[in-house]
Short mmCIF file of C-alpha atoms and ligand atoms in Angstrom, two decimals:
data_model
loop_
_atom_site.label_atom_id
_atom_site.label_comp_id
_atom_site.label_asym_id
_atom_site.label_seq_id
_atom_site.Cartn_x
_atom_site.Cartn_y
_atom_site.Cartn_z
CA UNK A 164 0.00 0.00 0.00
CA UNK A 165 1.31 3.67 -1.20
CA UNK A 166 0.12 6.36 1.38
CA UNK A 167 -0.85 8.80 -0.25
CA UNK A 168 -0.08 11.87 2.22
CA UNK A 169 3.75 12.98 2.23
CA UNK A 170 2.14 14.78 5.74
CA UNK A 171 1.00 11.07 7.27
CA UNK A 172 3.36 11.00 10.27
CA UNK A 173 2.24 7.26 11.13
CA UNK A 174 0.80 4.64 8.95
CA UNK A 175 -2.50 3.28 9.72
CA UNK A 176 -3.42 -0.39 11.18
CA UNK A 177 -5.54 -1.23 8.16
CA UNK A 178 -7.89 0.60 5.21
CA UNK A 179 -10.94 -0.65 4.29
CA UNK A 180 -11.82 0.44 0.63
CA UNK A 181 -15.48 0.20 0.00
CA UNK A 182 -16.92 -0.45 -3.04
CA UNK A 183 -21.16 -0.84 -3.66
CA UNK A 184 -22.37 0.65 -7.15
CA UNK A 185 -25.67 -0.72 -6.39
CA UNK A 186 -26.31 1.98 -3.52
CA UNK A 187 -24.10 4.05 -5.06
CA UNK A 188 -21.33 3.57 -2.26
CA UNK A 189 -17.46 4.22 -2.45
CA UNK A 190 -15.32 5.30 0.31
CA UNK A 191 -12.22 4.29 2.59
CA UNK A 192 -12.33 3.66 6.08
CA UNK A 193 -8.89 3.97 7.79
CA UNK A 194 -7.97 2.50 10.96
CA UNK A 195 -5.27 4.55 12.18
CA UNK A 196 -4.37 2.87 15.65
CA UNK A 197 -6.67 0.84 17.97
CA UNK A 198 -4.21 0.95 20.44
CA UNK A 199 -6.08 2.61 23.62
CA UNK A 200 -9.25 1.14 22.26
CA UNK A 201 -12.10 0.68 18.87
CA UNK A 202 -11.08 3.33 15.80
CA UNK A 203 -13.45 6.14 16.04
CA UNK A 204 -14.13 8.72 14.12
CA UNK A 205 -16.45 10.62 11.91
CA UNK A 206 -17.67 9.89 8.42
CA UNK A 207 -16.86 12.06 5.89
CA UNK A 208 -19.26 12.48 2.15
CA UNK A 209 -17.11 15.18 0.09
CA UNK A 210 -16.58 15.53 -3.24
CA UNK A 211 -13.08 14.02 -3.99
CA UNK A 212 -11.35 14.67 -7.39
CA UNK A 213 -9.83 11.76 -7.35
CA UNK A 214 -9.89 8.22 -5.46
CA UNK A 215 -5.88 9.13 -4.26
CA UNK A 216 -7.53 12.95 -3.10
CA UNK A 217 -9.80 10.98 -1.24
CA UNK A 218 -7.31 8.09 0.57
CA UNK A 219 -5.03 11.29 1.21
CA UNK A 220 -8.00 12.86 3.24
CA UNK A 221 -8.62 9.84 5.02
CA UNK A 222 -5.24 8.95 6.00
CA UNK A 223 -4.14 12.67 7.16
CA UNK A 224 -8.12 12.48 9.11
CA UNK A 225 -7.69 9.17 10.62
CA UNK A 226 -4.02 10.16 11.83
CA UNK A 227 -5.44 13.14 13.67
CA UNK A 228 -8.40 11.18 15.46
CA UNK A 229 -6.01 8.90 17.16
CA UNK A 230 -4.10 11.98 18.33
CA UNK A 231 -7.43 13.80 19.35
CA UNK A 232 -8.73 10.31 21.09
CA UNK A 233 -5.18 9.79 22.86
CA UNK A 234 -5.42 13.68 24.25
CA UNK A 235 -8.50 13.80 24.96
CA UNK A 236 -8.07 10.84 27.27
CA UNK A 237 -10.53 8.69 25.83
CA UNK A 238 -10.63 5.19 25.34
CA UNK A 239 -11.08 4.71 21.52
CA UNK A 240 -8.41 4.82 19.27
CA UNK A 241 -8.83 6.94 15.91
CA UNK A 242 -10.35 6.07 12.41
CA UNK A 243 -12.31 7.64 9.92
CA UNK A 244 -14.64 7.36 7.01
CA UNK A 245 -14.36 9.03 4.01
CA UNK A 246 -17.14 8.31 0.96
CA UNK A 247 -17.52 10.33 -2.40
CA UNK A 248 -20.62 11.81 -3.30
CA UNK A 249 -22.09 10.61 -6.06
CA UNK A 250 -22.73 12.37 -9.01
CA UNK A 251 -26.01 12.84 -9.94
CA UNK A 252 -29.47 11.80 -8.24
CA UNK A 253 -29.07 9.31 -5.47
CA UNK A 254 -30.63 7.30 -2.00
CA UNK A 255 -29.15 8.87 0.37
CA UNK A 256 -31.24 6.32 2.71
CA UNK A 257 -29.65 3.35 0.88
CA UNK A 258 -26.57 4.64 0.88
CA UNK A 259 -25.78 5.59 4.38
CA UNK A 260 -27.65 1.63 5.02
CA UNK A 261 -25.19 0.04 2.89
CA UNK A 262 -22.26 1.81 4.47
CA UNK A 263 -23.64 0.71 7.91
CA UNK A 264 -23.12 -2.77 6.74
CA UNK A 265 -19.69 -2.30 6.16
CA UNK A 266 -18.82 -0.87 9.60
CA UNK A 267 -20.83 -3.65 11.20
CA UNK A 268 -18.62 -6.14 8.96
CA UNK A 269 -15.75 -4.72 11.39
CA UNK A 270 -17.30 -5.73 14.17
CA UNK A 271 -16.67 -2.84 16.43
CA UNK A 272 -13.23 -2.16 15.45
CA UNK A 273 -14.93 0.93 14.16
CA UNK A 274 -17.06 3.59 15.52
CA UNK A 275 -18.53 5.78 13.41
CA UNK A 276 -20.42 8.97 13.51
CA UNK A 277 -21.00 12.38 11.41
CA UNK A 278 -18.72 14.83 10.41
CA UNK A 279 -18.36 17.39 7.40
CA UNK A 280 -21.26 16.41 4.35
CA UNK A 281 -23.14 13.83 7.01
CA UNK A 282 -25.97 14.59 9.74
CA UNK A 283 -27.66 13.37 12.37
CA UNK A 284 -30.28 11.64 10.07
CA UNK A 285 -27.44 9.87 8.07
CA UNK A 286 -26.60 8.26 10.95
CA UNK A 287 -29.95 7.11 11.54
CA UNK A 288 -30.13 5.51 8.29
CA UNK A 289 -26.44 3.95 9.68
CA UNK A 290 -27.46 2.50 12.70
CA UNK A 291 -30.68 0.42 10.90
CA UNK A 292 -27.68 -1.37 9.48
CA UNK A 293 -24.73 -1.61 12.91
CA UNK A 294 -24.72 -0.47 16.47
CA UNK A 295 -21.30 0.91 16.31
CA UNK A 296 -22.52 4.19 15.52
CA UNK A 297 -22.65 7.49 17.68
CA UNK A 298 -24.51 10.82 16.85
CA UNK A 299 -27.90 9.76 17.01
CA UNK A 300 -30.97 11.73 18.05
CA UNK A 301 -29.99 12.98 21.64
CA UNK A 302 -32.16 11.52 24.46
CA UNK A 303 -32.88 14.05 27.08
CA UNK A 304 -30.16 14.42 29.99
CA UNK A 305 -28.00 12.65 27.72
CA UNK A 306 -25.21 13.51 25.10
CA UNK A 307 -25.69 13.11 21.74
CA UNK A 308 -27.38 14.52 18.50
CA UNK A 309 -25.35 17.17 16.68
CA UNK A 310 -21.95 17.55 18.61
CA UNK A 311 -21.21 20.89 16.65
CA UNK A 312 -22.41 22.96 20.02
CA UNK A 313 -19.63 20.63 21.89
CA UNK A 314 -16.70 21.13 19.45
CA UNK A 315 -17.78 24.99 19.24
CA UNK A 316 -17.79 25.37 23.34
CA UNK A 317 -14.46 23.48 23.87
CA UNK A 318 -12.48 26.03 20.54
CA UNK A 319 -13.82 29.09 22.88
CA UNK A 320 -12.91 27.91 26.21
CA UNK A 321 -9.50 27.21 24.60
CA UNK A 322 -9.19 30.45 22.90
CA UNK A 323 -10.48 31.75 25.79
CA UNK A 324 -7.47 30.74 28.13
CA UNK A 325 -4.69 31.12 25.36
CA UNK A 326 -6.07 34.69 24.47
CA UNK A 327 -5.84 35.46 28.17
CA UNK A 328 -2.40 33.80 28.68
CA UNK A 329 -0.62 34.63 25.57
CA UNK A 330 -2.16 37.81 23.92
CA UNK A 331 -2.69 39.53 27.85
CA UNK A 332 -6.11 40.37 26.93
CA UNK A 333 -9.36 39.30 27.72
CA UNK A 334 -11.92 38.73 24.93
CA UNK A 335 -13.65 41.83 24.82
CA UNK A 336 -10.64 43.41 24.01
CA UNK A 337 -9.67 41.43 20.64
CA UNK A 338 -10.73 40.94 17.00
CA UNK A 339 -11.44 37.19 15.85
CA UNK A 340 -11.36 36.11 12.23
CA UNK A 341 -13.56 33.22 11.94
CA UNK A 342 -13.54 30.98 8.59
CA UNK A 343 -16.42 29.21 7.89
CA UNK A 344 -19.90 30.09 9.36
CA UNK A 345 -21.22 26.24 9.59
CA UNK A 346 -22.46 24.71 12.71
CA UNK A 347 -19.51 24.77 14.28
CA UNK A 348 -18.32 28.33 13.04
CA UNK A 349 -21.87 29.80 13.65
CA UNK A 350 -21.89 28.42 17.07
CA UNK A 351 -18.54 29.86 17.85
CA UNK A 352 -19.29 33.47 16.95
CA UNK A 353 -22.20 32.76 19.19
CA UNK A 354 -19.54 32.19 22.50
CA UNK A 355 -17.34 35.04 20.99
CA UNK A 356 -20.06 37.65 20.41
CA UNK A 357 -21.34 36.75 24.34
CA UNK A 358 -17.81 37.51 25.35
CA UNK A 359 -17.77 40.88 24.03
CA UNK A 360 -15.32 39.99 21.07
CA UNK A 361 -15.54 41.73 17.66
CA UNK A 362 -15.91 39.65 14.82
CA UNK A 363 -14.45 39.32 11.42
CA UNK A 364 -16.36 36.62 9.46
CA UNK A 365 -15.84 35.19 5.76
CA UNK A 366 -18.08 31.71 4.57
CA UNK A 367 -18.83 30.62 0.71
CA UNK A 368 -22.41 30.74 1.31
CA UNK A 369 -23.76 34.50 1.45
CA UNK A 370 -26.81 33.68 3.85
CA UNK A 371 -24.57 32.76 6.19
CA UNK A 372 -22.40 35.72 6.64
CA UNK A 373 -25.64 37.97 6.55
CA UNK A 374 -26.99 36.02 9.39
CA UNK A 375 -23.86 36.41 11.93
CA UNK A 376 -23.76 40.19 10.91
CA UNK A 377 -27.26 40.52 11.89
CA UNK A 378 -27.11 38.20 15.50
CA UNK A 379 -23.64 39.04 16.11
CA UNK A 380 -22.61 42.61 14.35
CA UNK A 381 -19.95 40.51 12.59
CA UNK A 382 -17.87 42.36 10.02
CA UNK A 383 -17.86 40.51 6.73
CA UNK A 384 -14.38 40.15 4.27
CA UNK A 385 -14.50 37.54 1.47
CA UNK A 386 -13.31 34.30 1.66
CA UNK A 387 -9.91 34.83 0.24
CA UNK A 388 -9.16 37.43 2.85
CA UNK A 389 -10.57 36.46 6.03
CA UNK A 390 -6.89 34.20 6.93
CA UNK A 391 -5.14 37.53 6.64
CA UNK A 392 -7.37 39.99 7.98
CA UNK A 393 -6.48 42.86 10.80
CA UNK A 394 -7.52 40.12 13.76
CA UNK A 395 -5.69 39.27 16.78
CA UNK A 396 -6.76 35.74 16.88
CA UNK A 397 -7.62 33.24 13.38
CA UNK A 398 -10.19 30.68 13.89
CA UNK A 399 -9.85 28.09 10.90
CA UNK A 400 -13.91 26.73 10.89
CA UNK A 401 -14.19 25.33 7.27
CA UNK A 402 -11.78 22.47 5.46
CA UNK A 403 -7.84 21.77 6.49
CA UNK A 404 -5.07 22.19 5.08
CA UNK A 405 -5.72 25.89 4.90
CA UNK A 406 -2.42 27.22 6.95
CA UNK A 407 0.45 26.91 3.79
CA UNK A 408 3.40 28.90 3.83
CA UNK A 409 1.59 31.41 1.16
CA UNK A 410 -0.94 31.95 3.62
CA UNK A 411 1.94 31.97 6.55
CA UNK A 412 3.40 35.10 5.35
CA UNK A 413 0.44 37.31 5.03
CA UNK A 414 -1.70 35.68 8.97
CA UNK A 415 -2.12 39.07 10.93
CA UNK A 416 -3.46 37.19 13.84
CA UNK A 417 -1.05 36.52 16.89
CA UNK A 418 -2.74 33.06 17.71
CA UNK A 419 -4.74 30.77 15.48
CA UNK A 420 -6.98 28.46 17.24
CA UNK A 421 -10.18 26.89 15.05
CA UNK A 422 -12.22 23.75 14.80
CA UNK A 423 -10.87 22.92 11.05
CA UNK A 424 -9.31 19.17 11.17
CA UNK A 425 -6.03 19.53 9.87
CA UNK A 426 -5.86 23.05 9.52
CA UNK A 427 -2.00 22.95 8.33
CA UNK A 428 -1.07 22.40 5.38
CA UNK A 429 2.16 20.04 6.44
CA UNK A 430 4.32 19.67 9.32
CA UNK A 431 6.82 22.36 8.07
CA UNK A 432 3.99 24.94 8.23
CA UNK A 433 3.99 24.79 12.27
CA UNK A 434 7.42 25.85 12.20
CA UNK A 435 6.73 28.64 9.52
CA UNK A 436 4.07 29.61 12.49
CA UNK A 437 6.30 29.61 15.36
CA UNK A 438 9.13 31.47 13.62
CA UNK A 439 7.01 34.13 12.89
CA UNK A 440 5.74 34.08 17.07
CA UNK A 441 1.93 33.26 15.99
CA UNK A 442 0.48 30.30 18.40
CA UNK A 443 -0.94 27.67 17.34
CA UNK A 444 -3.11 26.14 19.02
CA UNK A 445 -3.34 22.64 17.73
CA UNK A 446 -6.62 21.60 16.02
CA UNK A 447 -6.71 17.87 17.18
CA UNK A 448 -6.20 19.26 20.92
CA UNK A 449 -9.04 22.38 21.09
CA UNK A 450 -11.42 20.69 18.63
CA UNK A 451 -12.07 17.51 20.39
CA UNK A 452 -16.00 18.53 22.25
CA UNK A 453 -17.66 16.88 19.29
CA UNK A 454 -15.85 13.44 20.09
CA UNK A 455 -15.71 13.99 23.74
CA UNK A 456 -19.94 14.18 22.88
CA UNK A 457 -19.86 11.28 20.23
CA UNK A 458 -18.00 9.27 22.89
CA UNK A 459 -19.61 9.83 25.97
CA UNK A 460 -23.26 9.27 24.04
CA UNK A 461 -21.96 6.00 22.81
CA UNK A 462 -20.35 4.91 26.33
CA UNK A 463 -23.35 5.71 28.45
CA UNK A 464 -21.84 8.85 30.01
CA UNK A 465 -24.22 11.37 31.09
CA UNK A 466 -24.15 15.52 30.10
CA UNK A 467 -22.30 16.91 32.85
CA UNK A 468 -19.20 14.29 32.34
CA UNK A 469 -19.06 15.68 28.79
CA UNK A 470 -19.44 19.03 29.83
CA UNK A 471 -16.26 18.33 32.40
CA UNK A 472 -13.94 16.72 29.60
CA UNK A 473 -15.07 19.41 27.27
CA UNK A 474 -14.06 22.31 29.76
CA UNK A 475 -11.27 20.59 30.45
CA UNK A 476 -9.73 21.17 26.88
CA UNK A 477 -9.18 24.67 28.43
CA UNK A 478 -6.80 23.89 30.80
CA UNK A 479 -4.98 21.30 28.61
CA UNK A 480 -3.98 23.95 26.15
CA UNK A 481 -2.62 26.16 28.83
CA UNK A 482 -0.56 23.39 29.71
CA UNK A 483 0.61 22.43 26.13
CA UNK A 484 1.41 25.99 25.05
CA UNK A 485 2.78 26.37 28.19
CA UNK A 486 5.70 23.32 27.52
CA UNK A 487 5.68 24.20 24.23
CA UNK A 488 7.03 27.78 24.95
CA UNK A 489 9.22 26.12 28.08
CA UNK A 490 10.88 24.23 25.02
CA UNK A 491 10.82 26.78 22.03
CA UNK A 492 9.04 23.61 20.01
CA UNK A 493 5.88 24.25 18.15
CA UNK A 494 2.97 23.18 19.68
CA UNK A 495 1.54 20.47 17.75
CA UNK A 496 4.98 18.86 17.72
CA UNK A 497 4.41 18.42 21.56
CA UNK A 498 1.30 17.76 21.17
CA UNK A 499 1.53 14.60 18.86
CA UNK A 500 4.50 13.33 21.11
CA UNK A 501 2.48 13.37 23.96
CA UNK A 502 -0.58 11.55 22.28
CA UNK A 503 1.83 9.24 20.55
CA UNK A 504 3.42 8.42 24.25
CA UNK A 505 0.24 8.04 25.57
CA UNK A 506 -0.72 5.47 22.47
CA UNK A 507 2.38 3.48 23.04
CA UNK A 508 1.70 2.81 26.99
CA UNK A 509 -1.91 2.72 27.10
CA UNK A 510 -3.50 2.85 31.03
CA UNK A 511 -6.53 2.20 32.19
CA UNK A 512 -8.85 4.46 30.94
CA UNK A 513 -11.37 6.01 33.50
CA UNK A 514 -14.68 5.49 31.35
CA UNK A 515 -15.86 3.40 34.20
CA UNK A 516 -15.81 6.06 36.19
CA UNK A 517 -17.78 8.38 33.93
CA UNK A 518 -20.74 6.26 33.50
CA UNK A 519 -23.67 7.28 35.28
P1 LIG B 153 -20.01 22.70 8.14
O1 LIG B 153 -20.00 21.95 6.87
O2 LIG B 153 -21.27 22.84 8.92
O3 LIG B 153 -19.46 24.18 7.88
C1 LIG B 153 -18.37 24.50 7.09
C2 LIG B 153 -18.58 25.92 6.60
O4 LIG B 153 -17.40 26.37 5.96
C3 LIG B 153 -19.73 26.05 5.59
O5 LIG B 153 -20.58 27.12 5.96
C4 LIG B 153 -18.99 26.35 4.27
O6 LIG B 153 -19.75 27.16 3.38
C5 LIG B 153 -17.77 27.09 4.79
N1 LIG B 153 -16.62 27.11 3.89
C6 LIG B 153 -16.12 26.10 3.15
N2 LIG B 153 -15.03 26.53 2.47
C7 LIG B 153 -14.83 27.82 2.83
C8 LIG B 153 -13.88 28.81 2.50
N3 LIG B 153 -12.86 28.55 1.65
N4 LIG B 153 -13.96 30.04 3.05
C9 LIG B 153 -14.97 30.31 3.93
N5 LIG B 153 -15.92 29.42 4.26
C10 LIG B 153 -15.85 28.20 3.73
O7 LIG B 153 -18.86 22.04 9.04
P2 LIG B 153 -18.71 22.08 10.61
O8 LIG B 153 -19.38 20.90 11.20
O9 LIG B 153 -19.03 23.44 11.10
O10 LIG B 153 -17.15 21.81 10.77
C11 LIG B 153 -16.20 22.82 10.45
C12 LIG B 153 -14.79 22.25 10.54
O11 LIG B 153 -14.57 21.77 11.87
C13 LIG B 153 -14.52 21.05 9.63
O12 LIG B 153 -13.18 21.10 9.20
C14 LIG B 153 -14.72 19.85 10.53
O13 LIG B 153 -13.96 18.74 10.10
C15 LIG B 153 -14.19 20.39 11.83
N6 LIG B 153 -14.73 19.72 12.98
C16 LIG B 153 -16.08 19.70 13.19
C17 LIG B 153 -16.60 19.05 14.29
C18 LIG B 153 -18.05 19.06 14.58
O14 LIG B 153 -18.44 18.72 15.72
N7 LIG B 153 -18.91 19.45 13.64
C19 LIG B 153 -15.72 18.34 15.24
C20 LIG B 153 -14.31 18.50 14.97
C21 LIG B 153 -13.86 19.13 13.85
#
């Protein structure tokens, strides 16, 4: 097997292509480690180019979920699906059924849920076909549903801290650039405008950038120059790989910290961020509330354990940033060694613990 990504740090356990032109069904899932416990991840419906565009996404994806699992201190290891939309008119029912099939075929080695091009219904349409699904219809008291408000609330209280910490300022006192106006990016702007911060906001879809300007007062700047607008802090909230060295050389912002999986473009672009003294707040570390959610619905846990491990994320990036500057490495460097330590000696986990 040829791995696509140059930017794949570790290669994966296994990859599952799937193939069903019946229901209009082809994809990859990629198990990246099931070290500390079953892959999980979200599942991905984009529209690749190309099959090797598609494997790259996966691989790079399912790299960063068993990073995000590891940190996060849960006890799943990190995989993801990635499935091409079709072209043309389609079941979307059938579709999602079929690929249920194929995660139950892996008999729990997989957990899957939604993420970018999937929702909540898709993954009712999954889980007629396997139980190792997450994201479903919340039940009151209990996670689950859409875990956008989860991933949105632990980027803010991470932002939060590292604005305070690192830019000596709190909130109300700073500009935010926020990319991408989707349910996580909306939500943010939500925590941000609440806090008193002034927003810069750029999406692809108009309707969305007149809606935050008329909750939130947002300004709007178009999509090509939101990453190097006058802000003090750049939150990344559409696709990844959007932090290159072009981009590098023109980022205003004095800390970038955004829900967007993969937000750099390779490893050599953290660097390019430190030696130009903007923080980085790593992606896999401050984005993790929508797992945290997917995880604790899917273990039993109830809200208020989520909501602790989701606050938590705060104080975790303090820390990291805080060794990271202790030894003048970038952050996400640190960050991946400590989730790759932690994947090499798994402990106990404490889900026990959590369940209610
Ligand atoms: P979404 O699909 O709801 O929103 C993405 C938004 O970005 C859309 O409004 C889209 O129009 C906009 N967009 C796309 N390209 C753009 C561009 N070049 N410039 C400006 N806007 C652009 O996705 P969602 O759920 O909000 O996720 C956002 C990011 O956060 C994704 O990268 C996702 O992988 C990541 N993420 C999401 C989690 C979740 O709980 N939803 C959890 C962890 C990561």
């Amino acid at each position: 097997m040829v791995y696509g990504s140059a930017s794949v740090v570790c290669p994966p356990e296994r990859i599952v292509k799937i193939s069903d032109a019946k229901n209009h069904l082809e994809g990859v899932i990629v198990l990246h480690s099931t070290r500390l416990g079953p892959a999980a991840g979200g599942c991905r419906l984009w529209n690749y180019p190309t099959e090797a565009a598609m494997l790259d996404d996966a691989l790079r994806l399912a790299e960063g979920m068993s990073y995000k699992n590891a940190l996060a201190g849960l006890p799943f290891g990190g995989g993801k699906a990635v499935l091409r939309m079709p072209r043309g008119e389609f079941d979307r029912g059938a579709l999602f059924r079929a690929f249920g099939k194929v995660v139950e075929e892996l008999g729990g080695e997989y957990v899957t849920a939604e993420d970018v091009g999937t929702t909540v219904p898709d993954m009712v349409d999954v889980a007629q076909s396997t139980r190792y699904v997450a994201g479903l219809p919340a039940v009151v008291g209990r996670p689950g549903g859409d875990p956008s408000p989860w991933t949105a609330r632990g980027v803010f209280g991470a932002m939060d801290v590292a604005c305070r910490q690192h830019l000596s300022r709190p909130m109300s006192e700073v500009r935010v650039g926020v990319q991408g106006l989707g349910s996580v990016g909306m939500d943010l702007c939500r925590h941000l405008n609440q806090a008193g911060a002034t927003l810069v906001v750029a999406d692809m879809d108009q309707s969305r950038v007149e809606a935050a300007i008329r909750s939130f007062g947002a300004h709007a700047v178009s999509t090509e120059a939101i990453l190097s607008a006058d802000v003090d802090i750049l939150a990344p909230c559409a696709l990844g790989a959007v932090i290159d060295h072009r981009v590098i050389s023109r980022v205003r912002a004095r800390l970038v910290c955004g829900a967007a999986n993969n937000q750099l473009a390779t490893a050599a672009d953290g660097t390019r961020l430190a030696e130009r003294g903007i923080i980085y707040a790593p992606d896999f570390l401050v984005n993790a509330g929508g797992i945290i959610s997917v995880a604790g619905e899917y273990l039993g846990w109830t809200e208020p354990a989520v909501r602790r491990r989701v606050d938590a994320i705060a104080s975790s990036t303090v820390d990291l940033l805080q060794r990271a500057k202790s030894i003048g490495a970038p952050p996400e460097r640190v960050a991946e060694s400590i989730a790759r330590s932690l994947m090499a000696n798994p402990t106990p986990t404490c889900e026990l613990e959590q369940v209610v």
